[in-house]
Structure formats: structure tokens, C-alpha cells
Amino acid sequence: MLFYTLDIIGTFAFAISGVLVAMQKRMDLFGIFIIAFVTAVGGGTLRDVLIGKTPVGWMNDLNYVYTIGLAVIISIIFKNKLNRLRTSLFLFDTIGLGVFTIIGVEIGISAGLHPIICIALGTMSACFGGVIRDILCNEIPVIFRKEVYATACILGGITFFILQHFRLKEDLIYIFTAAIVISIRLLVVKFRIQLPTVYEKQ
Amino acid sequence: MLFYTLDIIGTFAFAISGVLVAMQKRMDLFGIFIIAFVTAVGGGTLRDVLIGKTPVGWMNDLNYVYTIGLAVIISIIFKNKLNRLRTSLFLFDTIGLGVFTIIGVEIGISAGLHPIICIALGTMSACFGGVIRDILCNEIPVIFRKEVYATACILGGITFFILQHFRLKEDLIYIFTAAIVISIRLLVVKFRIQLPTVYEKQ
Amino acid sequence: MLFYTLDIIGTFAFAISGVLVAMQKRMDLFGIFIIAFVTAVGGGTLRDVLIGKTPVGWMNDLNYVYTIGLAVIISIIFKNKLNRLRTSLFLFDTIGLGVFTIIGVEIGISAGLHPIICIALGTMSACFGGVIRDILCNEIPVIFRKEVYATACILGGITFFILQHFRLKEDLIYIFTAAIVISIRLLVVKFRIQLPTVYEKQ
């Protein structure tokens, strides 16, 4: 139940991040809603399609649709005040990152897939909504260029399987995994860490 | 049978709209065909993939492929005269919008999905071919920015369920739904209606 | 076994072509890996999703993942020397084109689809990894604009079904089909052949 609540909070935060990008592109109401929707559930949708878990998740639970609709309405009403909530939104977004990673890994495990594929599915659930958002907004996805975002999910996924190897209880595995994803993301943003560059300095 | 004919007419019109965009981008013959194809069947393909109805529709009925091939050949031969047919093309396109919406809603119902999801599937069937077309052409999808296009499908879908609630005969539901979608689209274009803006005037 | 080896060689070459495009866009390590991955397996993944063959191919055989990882590491280490290997890479890429076409056609046949759809699936397997790569890199796909690339696959697919009609042995069909795809691709590049233009000269 707590887990489901955190999932909804993450969905809410992801949707708002979609609204903000859509507004920068001066989209109309329909465009804003679609971008919010895709940012929030696009990663999980891609995951479900690739493993054949259809109809995809949000079609079976309207709470996601309602949450996203609410996020759109709230962000439009308070659009001039969203800046002041930047820190809260960042925290919600980071919680979403942790929760979505765990959901993706778990769904991979129930589909009987190899741990490497499960980690990929966790990362996809958490990060590819933003990738689809950026493509629809005609941008090169930001997580391919500079943001250390997916790395937190990958390391979280690895943590998950290490802890499972030591037969920890499921709840503890969840808490540790989410903690790893969230801490890495916070550290990365605080200390402006980037992935090692593969290019010569110019 | 009439319904299938209208479906093919819509496919034809959507394909031509794809050809026109591809030619603006000076694509080669292969590119033009793919863009025409994606514009015509992309929305239905996405719908089928998301609900797990595979192999997707056009793989089981080659008439769609032939129709699109014909549309490409005709538009290339008559490319200097297409402008004069603008009104007919717009009408065909609008018929397609209505028919595709109904098909999407019906497929959602047979999959046992909630009315809200069915309306989303109808809108997706009718509008997301154009979205994929715009992404492949490296544009922000036009229906996210200014065209009131999806709104007609959403209102059509709502009409569908209201009429079904009153137990109208299926044929009548189809005719009314298509009429709503088509009338809204025509009114919108005639009176240049836009969605209410969420931005301050500049 | 030979066929599987050629498949892996093609995957390797496609992945390197992805790395090169990603580096031009100055992506970070994660972005480079994803673009390499998508270029190598994106076409086959799209094919699997559209016909409902899930979980998609690479989730059931980690050798693809390892091959792509290796291709990324090698291209980053030798990035200043890749230019000298241009001819070998082009040959590997062309082998991939032939092999991926055959795999796509075969999968279409096992799904009981019409020859036209099978040829489309072969072409998709071979060419649409590059299409997804270009979209993620915010470019109009190069094979829609100037490269005669898909045409080689389409003609290869047609050859496949002609030979099958004459009841040739499967091995011979494979060899001839791959030979047709590879020869057309080589001729096209050597003689700088383009598709007939549909535009007036300017």
C-alpha cells in the first residue's frame, strides 16, 4: 500500500515534469496532457510492450490517468508558483525514480528474465518516459547527453540482485534499492557529477 | 461493408497527407512511402500494440497496403494538381477521423477496457498516425501545438458511450458518433477555433 | 551456426555505426550505449513487437547484449583509428543487412504472414534500427532521404520468395538472398546510385 502510494507520487511528479517541458514548447492543452502522460507512464508502457504484458499497465488502473490529469490541472493553475516548489518536485521525482526502478525489476523477474534484462527493464521503467517526452518535443533526450540519471537506476538494480543473493527479506531489498537510487541521484545533483567523458578536451 | 469502404477512403486520405509532408521534406521514394504508410496505419498500429492485438491490423489485410501504395502513386503523378483537390482531400481526411475513432473505440470495448481507455484508443487510432509522421519528419507534432483535431475524436468517443447508455442501435451510434467528429472538425476549421490557451498573452 | 555467427557480426557492425552517430552528437557514455543498442537490435525489436513475438529477441539471448557492449568499448578505445577500418566496417554492416533481412523474412513466414508482409518484416529488421537511431539523435532518418539501403532488402526479400517458389534448398535460398542484398548495396555505394527523384530539378 505504501509502495502503491509512492508509485502514484512518482507518477504525479513525472507528469509535472512533462507539463513543464511541454509549456516551454508552448504546446496547447492537448499537447500538454499527452506529454505529461507519456513522461509519467511511457517508460512502463515501453517495458510492458517489449515483454508482451498487454493491455499495458495504465489501461488496467485508471488511478494513473486521474493522477496525471490532476497533475496537469494543478500545474496549469499554479504555473507561476511551480518554481517555488522546485525542491519538493525534485524530491518527488527522485522517489519516482527509485520506485519505478523496483517495479521494472520485479516485473522482469516475474517474466522469468535474466537479471541483466531485469535491470534494463527497471532502468527503462524509470527513465524512458523522459526519453519519449524529449523525442515528442523534438529534443535529443537529456539523459543521453548530460544527466546522470539512468546510472542511479542501473546501480539500484544491481543492488537489488546482490541483496536477493543474500536472501534478505523483500521489504528490506525494496528499501535498500530505493535508498541507493535516491542517494546516488541526490549526490549527483548536489556535486554536479557527470559520467566520465569519452571525448578529448577541446 | 459501407463502414469498410469508409475506412479505406480514410486510409487513402491519411496516406496522401503523409505524402505531402514527406515531399515538403524532399524525401526519396522509399521515405515517401514509409511516411504515407505510417500516417495511414500508425495510429491503429500503436493501439494494437498497446492492447496486445498482434500481428497488428494491416498485417492481416493487404487492402490497406494496396490503398497506401495507390495513394502514393497517385499523389506523385498528380502532385502539381493536388492543390486543386484540397477540399476533397480535407473531406476524406475528416471522414477518416470519424471512422478511425469508431474503430478504436470498438476495439477497446471488445478488449473489455474501461470507457475512458476506449475513448483514448479511438483518439489514438485517429490521431497518432499524424504524430508518428511528424516525429519521423523531425517536427513537434502539429496536433500538440495548434490543431484542434484530437478534441473532435474525444468528444466523438464520449458521444458513443452516451448513446450506448441509451441503448441505441449500433448503426445509429456509429452514424451519430461519426457525425459529431466530422461536424466538430469542420466547424473548427471554418471558424479557426483553437483550444483555450494556458499562456499569458504577450 | 555460421548463420548465427554472421548475425552476431552484423549486430557488432550496426552497434559501431550507432556509436559513431552518438559520438557526433557528443552524447555521454549512457547515450552512446543506448544508441548502439537501438541501432543493432531496434529493427528486430520493432518487428517482434508488431507480430507479438514477446519478450522480444534480445531478452532471450544475452549474446546480443554482450556483443553490443563489446562494440561500444572497442569503438571508444579505438575511436581515432575507426576511420582506417571504414572498409571492414562497411563490409560487416552489409553482411548484417543481408542476414537481418533473411531473419525477418523467416520470422514472418513462421508467423504465417503473407509474402508481402514477410518482405516488409525483413526490411524492417535490417533497416529500422537505423531509423530509430536517427530519431533519437533528432535527425530525419537518412534512409528516407538519400541512402538506397532499404531497396536492397526489399529486392532480397523478393528473391527469397522467387527461389522458394522453385523449391530450392533452404541453404541455397539463404545464400542467394544474402548475395543479392549485399551485391545491390555494394553496387549502389560504388556507383553512387540514388532512387529516381520525384521532384523537378531546380
Short mmCIF file of C-alpha atoms in Angstrom, two decimals, chain B residues 3 94-106 109 118-119 122-123 126 151-165 168-185:
data_model
loop_
_atom_site.label_atom_id
_atom_site.label_comp_id
_atom_site.label_asym_id
_atom_site.label_seq_id
_atom_site.Cartn_x
_atom_site.Cartn_y
_atom_site.Cartn_z
CA PHE B 3 -18.06 1.05 -42.99
CA THR B 94 -12.27 14.17 -41.90
CA ILE B 95 -14.23 11.02 -42.79
CA GLY B 96 -11.14 9.03 -41.82
CA LEU B 97 -11.05 10.85 -38.50
CA GLY B 98 -14.61 9.80 -37.72
CA VAL B 99 -14.27 6.21 -38.90
CA PHE B 100 -10.92 5.58 -37.20
CA THR B 101 -12.30 6.92 -33.91
CA ILE B 102 -15.20 4.46 -34.01
CA ILE B 103 -12.91 1.53 -34.90
CA GLY B 104 -10.62 2.37 -31.99
CA VAL B 105 -13.48 2.66 -29.50
CA GLU B 106 -14.99 -0.64 -30.71
CA ILE B 109 -14.78 -2.40 -25.96
CA CYS B 118 -11.73 3.12 -25.14
CA ILE B 119 -12.06 6.82 -25.92
CA GLY B 122 -10.29 5.84 -30.51
CA THR B 123 -8.43 9.13 -30.36
CA ALA B 126 -7.43 8.59 -35.48
CA THR B 151 -10.66 17.09 -29.33
CA ALA B 152 -13.12 16.14 -32.07
CA CYS B 153 -12.28 12.46 -31.54
CA ILE B 154 -12.54 12.69 -27.75
CA LEU B 155 -15.98 14.32 -27.96
CA GLY B 156 -17.00 11.73 -30.55
CA GLY B 157 -15.93 8.95 -28.22
CA ILE B 158 -17.91 10.44 -25.34
CA THR B 159 -20.97 10.67 -27.64
CA PHE B 160 -20.52 6.99 -28.46
CA PHE B 161 -20.81 5.94 -24.82
CA ILE B 162 -23.68 8.31 -24.04
CA LEU B 163 -25.69 6.86 -26.95
CA GLN B 164 -24.77 3.33 -25.93
CA HIS B 165 -26.05 4.11 -22.46
CA LEU B 168 -29.47 2.99 -29.36
CA LYS B 169 -28.93 0.57 -32.23
CA GLU B 170 -25.28 0.12 -33.17
CA ASP B 171 -25.72 1.59 -36.65
CA LEU B 172 -27.24 4.76 -35.25
CA ILE B 173 -24.47 5.07 -32.68
CA TYR B 174 -21.90 4.83 -35.48
CA ILE B 175 -23.64 7.43 -37.61
CA PHE B 176 -24.08 9.91 -34.75
CA THR B 177 -20.52 9.47 -33.48
CA ALA B 178 -19.02 10.00 -36.92
CA ALA B 179 -21.31 12.99 -37.44
CA ILE B 180 -20.12 14.58 -34.21
CA VAL B 181 -16.43 14.07 -35.03
CA ILE B 182 -16.87 15.35 -38.58
CA SER B 183 -19.01 18.37 -37.63
CA ILE B 184 -16.65 19.49 -34.89
CA ARG B 185 -13.69 19.19 -37.21
#
